mmCIF file of C-alpha atoms in Angstrom:
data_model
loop_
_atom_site.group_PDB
_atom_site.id
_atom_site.type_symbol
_atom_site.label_atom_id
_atom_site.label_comp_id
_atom_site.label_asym_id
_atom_site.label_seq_id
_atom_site.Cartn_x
_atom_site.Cartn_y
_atom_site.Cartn_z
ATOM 1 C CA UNK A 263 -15.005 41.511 -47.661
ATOM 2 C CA UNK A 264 -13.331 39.936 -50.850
ATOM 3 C CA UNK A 265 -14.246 36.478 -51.482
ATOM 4 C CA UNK A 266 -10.827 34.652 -50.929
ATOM 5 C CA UNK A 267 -9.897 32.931 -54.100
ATOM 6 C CA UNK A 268 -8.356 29.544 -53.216
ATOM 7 C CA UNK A 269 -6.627 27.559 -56.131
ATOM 8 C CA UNK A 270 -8.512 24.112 -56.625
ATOM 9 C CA UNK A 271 -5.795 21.733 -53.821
ATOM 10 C CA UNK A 272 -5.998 19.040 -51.361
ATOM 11 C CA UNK A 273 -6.375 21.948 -48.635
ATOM 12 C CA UNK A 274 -9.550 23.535 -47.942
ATOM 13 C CA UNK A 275 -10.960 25.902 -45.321
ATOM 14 C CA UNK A 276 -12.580 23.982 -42.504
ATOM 15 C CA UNK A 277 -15.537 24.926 -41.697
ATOM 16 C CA UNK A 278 -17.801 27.867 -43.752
ATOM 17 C CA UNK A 279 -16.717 31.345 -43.669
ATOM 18 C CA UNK A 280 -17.531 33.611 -40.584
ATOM 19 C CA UNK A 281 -20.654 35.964 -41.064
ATOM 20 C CA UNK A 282 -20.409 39.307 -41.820
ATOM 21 C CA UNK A 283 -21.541 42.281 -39.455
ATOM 22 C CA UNK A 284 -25.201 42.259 -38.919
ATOM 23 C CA UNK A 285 -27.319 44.290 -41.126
ATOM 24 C CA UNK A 286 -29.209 47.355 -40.736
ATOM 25 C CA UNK A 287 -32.930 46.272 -39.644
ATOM 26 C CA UNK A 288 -35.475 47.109 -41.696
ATOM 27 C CA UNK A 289 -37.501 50.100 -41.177
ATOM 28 C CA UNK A 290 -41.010 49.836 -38.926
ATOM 29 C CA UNK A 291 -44.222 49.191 -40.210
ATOM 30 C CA UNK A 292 -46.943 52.652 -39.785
ATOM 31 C CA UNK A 293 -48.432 51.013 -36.310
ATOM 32 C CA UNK A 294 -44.794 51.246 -34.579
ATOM 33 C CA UNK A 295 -42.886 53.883 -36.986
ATOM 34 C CA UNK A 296 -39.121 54.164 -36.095
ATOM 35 C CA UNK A 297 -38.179 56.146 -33.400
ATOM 36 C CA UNK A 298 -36.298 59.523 -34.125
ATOM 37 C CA UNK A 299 -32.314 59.414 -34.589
ATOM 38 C CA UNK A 300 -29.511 58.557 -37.539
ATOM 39 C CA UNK A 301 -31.316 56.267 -39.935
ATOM 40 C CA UNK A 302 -29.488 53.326 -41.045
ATOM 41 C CA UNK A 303 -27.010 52.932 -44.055
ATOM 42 C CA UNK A 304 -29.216 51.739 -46.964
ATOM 43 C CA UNK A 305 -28.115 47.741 -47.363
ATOM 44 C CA UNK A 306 -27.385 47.241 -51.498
ATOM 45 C CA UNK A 307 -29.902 45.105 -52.776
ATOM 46 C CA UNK A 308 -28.686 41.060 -52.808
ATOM 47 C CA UNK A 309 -27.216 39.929 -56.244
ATOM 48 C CA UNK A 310 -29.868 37.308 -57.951
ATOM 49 C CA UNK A 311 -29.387 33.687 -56.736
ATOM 50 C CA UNK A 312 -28.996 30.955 -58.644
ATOM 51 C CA UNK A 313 -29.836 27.045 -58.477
ATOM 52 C CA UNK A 314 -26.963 26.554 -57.299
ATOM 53 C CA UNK A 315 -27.132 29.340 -54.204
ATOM 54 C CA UNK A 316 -29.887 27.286 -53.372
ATOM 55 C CA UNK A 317 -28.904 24.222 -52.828
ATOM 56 C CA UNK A 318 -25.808 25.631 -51.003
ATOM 57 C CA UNK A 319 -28.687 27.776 -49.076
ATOM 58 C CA UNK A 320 -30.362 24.062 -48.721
ATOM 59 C CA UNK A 321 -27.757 22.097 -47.330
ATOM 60 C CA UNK A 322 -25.896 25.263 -45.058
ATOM 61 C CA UNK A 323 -29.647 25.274 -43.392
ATOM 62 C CA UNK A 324 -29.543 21.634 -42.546
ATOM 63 C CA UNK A 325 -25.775 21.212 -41.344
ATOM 64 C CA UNK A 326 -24.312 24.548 -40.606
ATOM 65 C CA UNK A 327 -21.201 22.974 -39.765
ATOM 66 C CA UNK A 328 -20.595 21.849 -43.922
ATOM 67 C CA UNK A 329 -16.962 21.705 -44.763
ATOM 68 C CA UNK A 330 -16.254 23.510 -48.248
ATOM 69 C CA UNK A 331 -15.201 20.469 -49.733
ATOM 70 C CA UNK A 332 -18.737 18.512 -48.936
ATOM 71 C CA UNK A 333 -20.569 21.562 -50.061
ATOM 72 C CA UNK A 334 -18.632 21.312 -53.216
ATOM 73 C CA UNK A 335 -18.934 17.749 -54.020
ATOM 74 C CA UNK A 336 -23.009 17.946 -53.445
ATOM 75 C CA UNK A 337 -23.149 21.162 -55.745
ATOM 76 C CA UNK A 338 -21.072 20.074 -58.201
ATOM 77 C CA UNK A 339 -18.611 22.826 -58.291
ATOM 78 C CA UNK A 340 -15.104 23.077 -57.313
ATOM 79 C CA UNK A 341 -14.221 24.314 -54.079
ATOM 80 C CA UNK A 342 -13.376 27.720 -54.738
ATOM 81 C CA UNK A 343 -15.996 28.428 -56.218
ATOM 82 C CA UNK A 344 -18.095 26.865 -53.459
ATOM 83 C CA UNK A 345 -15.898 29.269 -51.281
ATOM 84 C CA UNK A 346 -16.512 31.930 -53.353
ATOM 85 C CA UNK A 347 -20.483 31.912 -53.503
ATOM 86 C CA UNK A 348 -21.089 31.346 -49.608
ATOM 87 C CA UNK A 349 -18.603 34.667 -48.700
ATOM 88 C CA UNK A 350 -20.987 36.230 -51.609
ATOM 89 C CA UNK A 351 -24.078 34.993 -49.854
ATOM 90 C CA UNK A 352 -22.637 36.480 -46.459
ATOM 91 C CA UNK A 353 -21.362 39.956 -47.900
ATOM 92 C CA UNK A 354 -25.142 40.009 -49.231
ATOM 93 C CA UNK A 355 -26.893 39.397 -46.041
ATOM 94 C CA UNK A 356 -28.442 36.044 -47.705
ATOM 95 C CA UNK A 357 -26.528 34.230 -44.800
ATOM 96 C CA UNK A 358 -26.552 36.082 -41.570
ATOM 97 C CA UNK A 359 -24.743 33.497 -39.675
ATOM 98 C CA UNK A 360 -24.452 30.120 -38.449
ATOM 99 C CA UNK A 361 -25.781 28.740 -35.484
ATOM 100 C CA UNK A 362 -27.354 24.937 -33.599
ATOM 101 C CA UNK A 363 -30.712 24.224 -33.717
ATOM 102 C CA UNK A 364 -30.904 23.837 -29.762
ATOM 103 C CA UNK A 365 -33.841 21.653 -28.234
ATOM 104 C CA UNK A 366 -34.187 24.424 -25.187
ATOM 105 C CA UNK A 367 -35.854 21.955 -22.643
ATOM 106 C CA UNK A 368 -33.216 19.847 -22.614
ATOM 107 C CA UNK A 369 -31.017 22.901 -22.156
ATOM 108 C CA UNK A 370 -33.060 23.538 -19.061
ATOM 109 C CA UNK A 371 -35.120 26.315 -20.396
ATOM 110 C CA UNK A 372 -38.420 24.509 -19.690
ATOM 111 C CA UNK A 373 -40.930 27.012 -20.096
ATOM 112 C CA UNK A 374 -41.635 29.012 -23.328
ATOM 113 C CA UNK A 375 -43.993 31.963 -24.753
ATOM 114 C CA UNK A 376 -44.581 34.195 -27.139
ATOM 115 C CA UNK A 377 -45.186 37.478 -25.506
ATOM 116 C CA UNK A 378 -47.076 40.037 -27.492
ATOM 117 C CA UNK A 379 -46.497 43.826 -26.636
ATOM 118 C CA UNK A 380 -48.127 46.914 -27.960
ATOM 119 C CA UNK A 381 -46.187 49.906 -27.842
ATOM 120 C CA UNK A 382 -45.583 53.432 -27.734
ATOM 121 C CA UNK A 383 -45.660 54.871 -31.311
ATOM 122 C CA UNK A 384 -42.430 55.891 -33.096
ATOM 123 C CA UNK A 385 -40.561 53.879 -30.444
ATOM 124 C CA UNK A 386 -39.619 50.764 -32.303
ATOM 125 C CA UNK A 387 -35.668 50.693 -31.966
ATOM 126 C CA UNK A 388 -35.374 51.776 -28.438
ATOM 127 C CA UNK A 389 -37.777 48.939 -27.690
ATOM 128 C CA UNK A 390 -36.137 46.439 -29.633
ATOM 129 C CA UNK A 391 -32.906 47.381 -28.026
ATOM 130 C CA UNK A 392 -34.236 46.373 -24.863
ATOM 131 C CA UNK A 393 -35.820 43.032 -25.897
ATOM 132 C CA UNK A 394 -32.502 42.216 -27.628
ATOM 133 C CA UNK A 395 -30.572 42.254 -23.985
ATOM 134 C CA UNK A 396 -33.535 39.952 -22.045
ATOM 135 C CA UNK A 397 -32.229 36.320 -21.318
ATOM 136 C CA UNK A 398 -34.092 33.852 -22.996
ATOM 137 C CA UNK A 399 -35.386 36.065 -26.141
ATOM 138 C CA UNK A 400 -34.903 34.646 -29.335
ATOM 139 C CA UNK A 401 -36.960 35.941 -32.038
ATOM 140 C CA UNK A 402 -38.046 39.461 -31.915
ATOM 141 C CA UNK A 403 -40.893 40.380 -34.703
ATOM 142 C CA UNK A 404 -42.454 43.983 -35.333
ATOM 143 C CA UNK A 405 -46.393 42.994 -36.699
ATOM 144 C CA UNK A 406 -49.410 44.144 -38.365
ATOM 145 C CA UNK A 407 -52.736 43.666 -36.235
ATOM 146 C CA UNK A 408 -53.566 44.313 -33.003
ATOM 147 C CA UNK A 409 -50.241 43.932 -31.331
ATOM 148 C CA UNK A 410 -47.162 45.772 -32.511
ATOM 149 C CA UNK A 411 -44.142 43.593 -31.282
ATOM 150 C CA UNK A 412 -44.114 39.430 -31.086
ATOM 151 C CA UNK A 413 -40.868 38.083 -29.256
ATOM 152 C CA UNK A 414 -40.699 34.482 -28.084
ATOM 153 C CA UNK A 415 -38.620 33.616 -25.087
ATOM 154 C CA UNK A 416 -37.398 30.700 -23.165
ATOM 155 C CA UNK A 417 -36.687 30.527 -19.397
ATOM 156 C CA UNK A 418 -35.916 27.945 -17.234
ATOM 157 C CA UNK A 419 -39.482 27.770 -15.224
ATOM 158 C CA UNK A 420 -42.687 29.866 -15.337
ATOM 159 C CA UNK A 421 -41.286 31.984 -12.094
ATOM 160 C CA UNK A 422 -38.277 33.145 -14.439
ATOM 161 C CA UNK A 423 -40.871 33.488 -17.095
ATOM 162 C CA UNK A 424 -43.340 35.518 -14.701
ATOM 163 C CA UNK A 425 -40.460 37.829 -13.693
ATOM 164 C CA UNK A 426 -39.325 37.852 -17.186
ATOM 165 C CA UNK A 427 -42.241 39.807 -17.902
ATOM 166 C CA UNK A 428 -43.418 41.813 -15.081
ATOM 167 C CA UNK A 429 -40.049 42.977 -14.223
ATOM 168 C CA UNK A 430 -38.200 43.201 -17.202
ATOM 169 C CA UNK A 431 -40.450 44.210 -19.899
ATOM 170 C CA UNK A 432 -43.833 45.414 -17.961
ATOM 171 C CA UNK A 433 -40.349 48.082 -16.871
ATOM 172 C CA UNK A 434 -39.373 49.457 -20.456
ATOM 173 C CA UNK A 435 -41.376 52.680 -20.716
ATOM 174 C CA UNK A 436 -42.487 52.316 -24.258
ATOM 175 C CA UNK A 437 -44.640 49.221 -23.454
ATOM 176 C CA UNK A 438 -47.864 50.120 -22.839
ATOM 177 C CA UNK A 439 -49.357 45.985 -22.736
ATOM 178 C CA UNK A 440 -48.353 42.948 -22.982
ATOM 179 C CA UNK A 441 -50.025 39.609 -23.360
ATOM 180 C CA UNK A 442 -48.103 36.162 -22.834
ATOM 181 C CA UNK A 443 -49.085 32.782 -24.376
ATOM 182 C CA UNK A 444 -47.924 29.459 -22.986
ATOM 183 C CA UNK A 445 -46.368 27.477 -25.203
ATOM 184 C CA UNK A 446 -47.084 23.716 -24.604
ATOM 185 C CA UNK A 447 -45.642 22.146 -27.268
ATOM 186 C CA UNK A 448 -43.101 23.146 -30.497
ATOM 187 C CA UNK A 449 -41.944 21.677 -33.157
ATOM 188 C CA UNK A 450 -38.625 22.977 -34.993
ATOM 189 C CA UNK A 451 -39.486 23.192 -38.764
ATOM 190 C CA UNK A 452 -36.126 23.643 -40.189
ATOM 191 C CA UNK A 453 -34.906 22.406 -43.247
ATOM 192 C CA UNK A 454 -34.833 18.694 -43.601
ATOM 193 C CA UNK A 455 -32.843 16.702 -46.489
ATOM 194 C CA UNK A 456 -36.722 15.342 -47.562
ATOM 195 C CA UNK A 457 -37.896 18.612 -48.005
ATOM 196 C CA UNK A 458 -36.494 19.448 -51.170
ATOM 197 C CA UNK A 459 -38.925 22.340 -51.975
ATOM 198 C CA UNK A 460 -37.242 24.546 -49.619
ATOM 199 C CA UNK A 461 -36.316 27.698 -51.330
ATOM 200 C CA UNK A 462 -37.025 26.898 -54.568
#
């Protein structure tokens, strides 16, 4: 979509422009090629980013919830053309959307893991299809090594968690092992306002 030009006035957007459509994923490593079927529309290659991308990149990643108009002020550029440069980092896939950073034991998801999963070769996609739909999965990772897939999911107790994995994904055909590790402690490691090397 167009980046909407806005003329420089006391009225702004409210919040930061919706994301676009997800992009197509990237294609699978030699371990876990992708499966047979349509391949994906190549994605143009992102435009070149600026200092000034970056510290919009900077503070979007630390309060996702920015209005234009603070985003502008802290860049030092009007607000159109703050406007104009986060629909650009969207429409590139720079942004891919905007979320909460969400503390998931006090959302009553008390147990977490990362589950590794070797699987059938050439069968990628169909896999990751199925991860996508499990409740509680929230970062899905094809790898090098001696695993294929890493995915990290939170549940509300280790029985969820146990029937998480023997039901669910011990189920898809294309797994052939899994291995889950207990996670006893995290720490987020977003971007923080005194961590001004990020993305430079």
């Amino acid at each position: 979509m167009a980046a909407e030009q806005m003329a420089d006035t006391g009225e702004e957007p409210d919040r930061t422009p919706p994301p676009a459509a997800p992009s197509p994923a990237a294609p699978a490593s030699p371990s876990a090629a992708a499966s047979a079927g349509p391949e994906p529309v190549p994605v143009p290659p992102a435009r070149p980013l600026d200092a000034i991308d970056r510290d919009i990149l900077r503070i979007l990643q630390t309060d996702g919830r920015a209005s234009i108009r603070s985003v502008a002020e802290r860049v030092h550029v009007s607000r159109a053309n703050a406007y104009a440069r986060i629909n650009r980092l969207v429409e590139d896939g720079v942004i891919r959307g905007f979320g909460a950073r969400v503390d998931h034991e006090r959302a009553g998801q008390g147990a977490s893991a990362y589950i590794t999963l070797k699987i059938v070769q050439n069968s990628w996609r169909t896999v990751r299809e199925q991860l996508q739909a499990l409740p509680g999965a929230t970062h899905i990772a094809l790898v090098s090594g001696d695993f294929d897939v890493l995915l990290l999911v939170h549940t509300p107790d280790n029985r969820a968690l146990r029937e998480l994995v023997l039901t669910r994904i011990q189920s898809i055909p294309e797994v052939l092992s899994t291995r889950t590790l207990l996670v006893f402690e995290e720490t987020d490691l977003g971007p923080r306002p005194d961590r001004p090397a990020e993305l430079a």
